[in-house]
Amino acid sequence: MTEGIFIGWKKSPGETVARGDILAEVETDKANMELEAFADGTLLETYAKPGESITVGKVIGIIGNVGETPQKVISGSDLPSAVSQPETVAHSPYEPFVAETAVYGSLPANRQITAAAPAVRKRALEMGIDLGTIRGSGPGGRILLSDLDMTDHPLPPPMKMPGEKANIPEQQGDTPAIAPVGNFTPFSKMRSAIARIVELSWRTIPHVYLSIEADVTEAGEFSRELKDRGLIVTMNDLVLKAVTLALIKFPLLNSSFREGGVMIFPDINLGIAVSLDDGLLVPVLKGCNNLSLRDISVASHDLITRARSGDLSAADMTGGTFTVSNLGMYELSAFSAVILPPQAAILAVAAVRQKIVMKNGVVSPSRVVTLTLSVDHRILDGVYASRFLMELKRLLENPVNLIM
Amino acid sequence: MQVKDIGLTDLHTAFQLQERLVDEIARQDTDETLLLLEHYPVYTMGSSGEMKNLLDPSIPVVLTNRGGDITFHAPGQLVGYPLINLSNRGHDLHRYLRCLEELLIRTVQIFGVDAHRVDGRTGIWTDRGKLGFIGVGVRHWITMHGFSLNVTENLAGFSHINPCGITSCPLTSLVSETGKALTVDEVKSAVLSIFDTVLDEMLPRSNTIRLRGTT
């Protein structure tokens, strides 16, 4: 969606408008959208005409101060409020249609502020363009999306590395250097989704991390014994089963923070972080509380295979209540993971590594793994999380528990 | 989510009720609401409508603030006006239209009817013609108007217009499609049985973040 049909004005030039008033109507597809004023003032000028097809980012009218004339407003540095039509960066029907009617209240004359709609600012940020370096072609020097496209190299040249030739021409004039520029690469949809989710998580969930080392020597032997009997059970499957059993005892970790409380999930649906070339997916193994070790093994291998081949449905990736991230194939001694909202915790499983440990006063070669739990500190404290980890360690070190 | 079945209602009363509810939802005094009703026979024109699509100029037409062109409502047609706060559900108007289509497609599926979308022609269609209609208005990101679904074969009123601006648009109804004497009430129950599910699936509230997959 890059354009809509302008239906008509609900206010006439000269009329006073208050924030929240319906200014105009725009139609797209079969939906009629009422545009609201985002500033108080007087509607000074209207540019869009009923029936006109208008593209995103176009200025459709101006709101300013009572008594100002549009000409004076436009020529002066005291920029008026502008009314722009809905703006969007969406192209498929499943992308958000972001309507941002416009925005700027009257600005003090002594402040140097560039006039541009939010979508223009966002695009400029993505393109690495400093709006201060652009002369806008809209009313009052307002910067339009089309101005960005015409701007090839808006910023001063990047800091030159020794012996390296800058590939961006020298900027004319005395614009101050802002920051070095590189090549901008837009994110894939998957990368964008990951960015959005971890950002939300980091901003809203106070993370606390606790680590424990489990001796999985016996679990490794157990796995080999099962293999001899024709059952392929990986270390990850043992961890998933152990996590399920531990969560049954410590249900606060299988929950979600809600304003003023916590929602504990009745089922245990384990998300399994699966890395892909360009990101990761988290398919969900549902109802683990009702699954045997063999069931978990079969179902998780199926999910992981389908995640790698791109055969997951939306239903396969929703409804998780706790997530396990396993980087066991890399030589990490330990790592920590970001909680996947709205869950309360995530377990990071590092590589199994050889270590000399003391057992009953005897030095013995062992295989150990570090498990790091990230928890939402709003819901629970370190002691509860520690007890969960100790239970998890106990289960993994006595794997016979996992088939009972 | 609350549901109000207001039965046979005139357009004006239904519009006033929608306006009041939208105000209340915007002030967070009321939950999102689904209005289910039938209209007395009436022609309505959407914001992008053209009078040439009214083939008989003697017929009075009511102008509305929904999108789309002219349409016809009468008893025997189920009308649904979901008043949904899109600002809690991703600010995505296009996806909301697809959500209403999905709702209608799954509703008629309950009666064994296979309907589909047609690109660029919002609504739902079977091989025989148009079965479900969609026209939406949005105020403060809260939706108004919604959908209508032909249940009985009472389609004569459509012969005076080019429905949705489409010349000689073939029309159909659930009764024609199934050959069964279905009632509007049966179709209401079907809509209600899936409405919440479809809505939450297609437009999840923004507090349930999901990693939606694949590139």
XYZ file of C-alpha atoms in Angstrom, chain A residues 46-303:
258
model
C -5.737 22.166 2.158
C -3.926 20.649 -0.791
C -5.575 17.269 -1.323
C -8.790 17.186 -3.344
C -11.612 14.653 -2.995
C -11.218 11.710 -5.318
C -7.517 12.363 -5.727
C -5.117 9.460 -5.447
C -2.360 10.494 -3.104
C 0.921 8.801 -2.462
C 2.439 8.164 0.894
C 4.352 11.031 2.431
C 2.573 13.742 0.469
C 1.558 16.843 2.406
C -2.196 17.238 2.190
C -2.687 20.357 4.293
C -1.273 22.667 6.893
C -2.252 23.444 10.468
C -0.766 26.600 11.964
C -1.341 29.328 14.466
C -4.478 31.433 14.459
C -3.866 34.624 12.482
C -0.917 33.309 10.524
C -1.238 33.307 6.772
C 0.008 30.243 5.005
C 2.375 32.228 2.766
C 4.011 33.843 5.738
C 4.215 30.545 7.489
C 5.740 28.799 4.551
C 8.340 31.396 3.834
C 9.423 31.829 7.418
C 11.615 29.560 9.451
C 8.805 29.193 11.964
C 7.500 25.986 10.516
C 3.823 25.203 10.618
C 2.155 22.016 11.556
C 1.545 19.947 8.539
C -1.062 17.371 7.835
C 0.159 14.447 5.909
C -1.796 11.500 4.701
C -1.303 8.045 6.162
C 2.169 6.843 5.656
C 3.279 3.353 5.359
C 6.251 1.210 4.605
C 4.070 -1.748 3.855
C 3.841 -3.552 0.557
C 1.983 -6.767 1.214
C -1.541 -6.933 2.594
C -0.154 -8.621 5.680
C 2.146 -5.748 6.552
C 1.042 -3.048 8.936
C -0.715 -0.091 7.457
C 0.768 2.652 9.584
C -1.359 5.732 9.519
C 0.489 8.649 10.926
C -1.348 11.829 10.538
C 0.774 14.558 11.279
C 2.396 15.764 13.901
C 4.215 18.913 14.567
C 2.884 21.627 16.787
C 4.019 25.162 16.172
C 7.713 25.344 16.784
C 9.537 28.142 18.539
C 11.231 30.311 15.933
C 14.610 30.096 17.575
C 14.846 26.325 17.330
C 16.355 24.705 14.290
C 14.134 21.737 13.688
C 13.752 19.925 10.429
C 10.180 19.353 9.306
C 9.497 15.820 8.161
C 6.799 13.241 8.787
C 7.576 10.255 11.034
C 7.772 7.872 8.084
C 10.277 10.179 6.422
C 12.369 10.319 9.591
C 12.253 6.556 9.902
C 13.265 6.047 6.283
C 16.045 8.612 6.633
C 17.363 6.760 9.660
C 17.322 3.496 7.725
C 19.108 5.107 4.800
C 21.649 6.723 7.094
C 20.617 10.185 5.958
C 20.875 13.172 8.277
C 17.759 15.222 7.650
C 19.667 18.376 8.566
C 21.646 18.033 5.351
C 18.629 17.982 3.056
C 16.677 20.801 1.534
C 13.020 19.727 1.567
C 10.839 20.362 -1.456
C 7.573 20.396 0.528
C 5.838 23.461 1.948
C 8.050 25.346 4.371
C 11.024 23.262 3.352
C 9.324 20.138 4.663
C 11.257 17.038 3.709
C 9.310 14.481 1.681
C 10.073 10.849 0.989
C 10.896 11.768 -2.591
C 13.600 14.123 -1.333
C 15.341 11.179 0.332
C 15.404 9.167 -2.870
C 17.051 12.070 -4.656
C 19.703 12.290 -1.996
C 22.630 10.167 -2.994
C 25.248 10.893 -0.420
C 23.869 13.258 2.110
C 26.423 12.874 4.828
C 29.977 14.058 5.116
C 32.518 11.463 4.002
C 33.294 8.702 6.433
C 36.463 8.713 8.438
C 39.130 7.479 6.075
C 41.055 4.427 7.058
C 44.774 4.698 6.352
C 45.439 3.754 2.763
C 41.759 3.482 1.998
C 40.057 5.652 -0.539
C 36.725 7.057 0.564
C 34.074 6.089 -1.939
C 31.741 8.917 -1.005
C 32.326 12.311 -2.554
C 33.277 15.260 -0.418
C 30.336 17.144 0.990
C 29.970 20.722 -0.113
C 29.863 23.434 2.527
C 30.557 23.340 6.220
C 28.135 20.669 7.421
C 29.581 19.173 10.595
C 30.590 15.541 10.589
C 28.089 13.355 12.400
C 29.290 9.790 12.225
C 31.051 7.488 9.828
C 28.799 5.886 7.230
C 28.934 2.361 5.909
C 26.842 0.327 3.563
C 23.278 0.024 4.796
C 21.810 -3.455 4.464
C 18.092 -3.831 5.105
C 17.070 -6.712 7.373
C 15.247 -9.761 6.150
C 11.774 -10.228 7.606
C 13.136 -12.851 9.960
C 15.945 -10.571 11.148
C 13.421 -7.758 11.650
C 11.169 -10.037 13.683
C 14.076 -11.148 15.869
C 15.195 -7.545 16.320
C 11.726 -6.474 17.372
C 11.277 -9.309 19.832
C 14.635 -9.142 21.577
C 14.333 -5.379 21.776
C 10.932 -5.699 23.417
C 12.284 -8.354 25.758
C 15.337 -6.331 26.717
C 13.268 -3.213 27.300
C 10.472 -4.799 29.329
C 11.894 -7.849 31.119
C 14.456 -7.421 33.919
C 16.681 -10.418 33.254
C 18.619 -12.283 35.936
C 21.056 -15.057 35.028
C 22.026 -18.136 37.023
C 24.349 -20.913 35.929
C 24.923 -24.439 37.097
C 27.241 -27.174 35.898
C 25.779 -30.637 35.466
C 27.842 -33.803 35.136
C 26.388 -35.612 32.148
C 28.831 -38.522 32.016
C 26.093 -40.929 33.000
C 23.559 -39.238 30.711
C 25.947 -39.822 27.800
C 26.213 -43.522 28.649
C 22.452 -43.663 29.070
C 22.004 -42.160 25.626
C 24.359 -44.752 24.117
C 22.493 -47.601 25.830
C 19.210 -46.358 24.409
C 20.795 -46.125 20.992
C 21.826 -49.778 21.228
C 18.157 -50.527 21.818
C 17.232 -48.555 18.714
C 16.123 -45.318 20.329
C 17.924 -42.166 19.265
C 17.914 -39.773 22.204
C 20.200 -36.763 21.997
C 21.537 -34.692 24.861
C 19.014 -32.052 23.823
C 16.141 -34.529 24.236
C 17.379 -35.426 27.719
C 17.535 -31.732 28.584
C 13.997 -31.163 27.243
C 12.649 -34.037 29.320
C 14.542 -32.925 32.416
C 13.326 -29.339 31.964
C 9.739 -30.601 31.689
C 10.016 -32.593 34.911
C 11.690 -29.682 36.703
C 9.030 -27.232 35.489
C 6.299 -29.474 36.903
C 7.948 -28.949 40.298
C 8.665 -25.248 39.713
C 5.649 -23.938 37.803
C 6.513 -20.255 38.312
C 9.099 -20.659 35.589
C 6.395 -21.828 33.181
C 4.490 -18.583 33.324
C 4.006 -15.112 31.992
C 4.177 -11.713 33.676
C 0.894 -9.821 33.512
C 0.348 -6.376 34.993
C -0.098 -6.939 38.722
C 0.343 -10.699 38.615
C 1.593 -13.783 36.931
C -0.204 -16.251 34.691
C 0.980 -19.816 35.182
C 0.467 -21.970 32.107
C -1.335 -25.282 32.620
C 0.658 -27.029 29.889
C 4.373 -27.113 29.287
C 5.085 -26.129 25.689
C 8.816 -26.008 25.128
C 10.197 -23.681 22.491
C 13.329 -25.026 20.835
C 15.574 -22.346 19.361
C 16.781 -23.596 15.981
C 19.481 -21.677 14.193
C 19.225 -21.047 10.475
C 21.612 -19.376 8.063
C 19.917 -16.013 8.365
C 18.490 -16.102 11.876
C 16.633 -18.499 14.084
C 13.211 -19.983 14.576
C 11.615 -21.228 17.752
C 9.275 -24.133 16.978
C 7.220 -25.241 19.950
C 6.926 -28.782 21.286
C 3.433 -28.745 22.764
C 2.186 -30.626 25.809
C 5.580 -31.864 26.999
C 4.046 -32.628 30.384
C 2.207 -35.511 28.673
C 5.101 -36.774 26.567
C 7.526 -39.597 27.301
C 11.220 -39.231 26.546
C 10.666 -41.230 23.347
C 7.760 -38.921 22.308
C 9.854 -35.846 22.979
C 12.716 -37.277 20.966
C 10.548 -38.096 17.928
C 8.588 -34.832 18.007
C 11.583 -32.554 18.577
C 13.595 -34.153 15.757
C 10.604 -33.652 13.464
C 10.253 -29.979 14.479
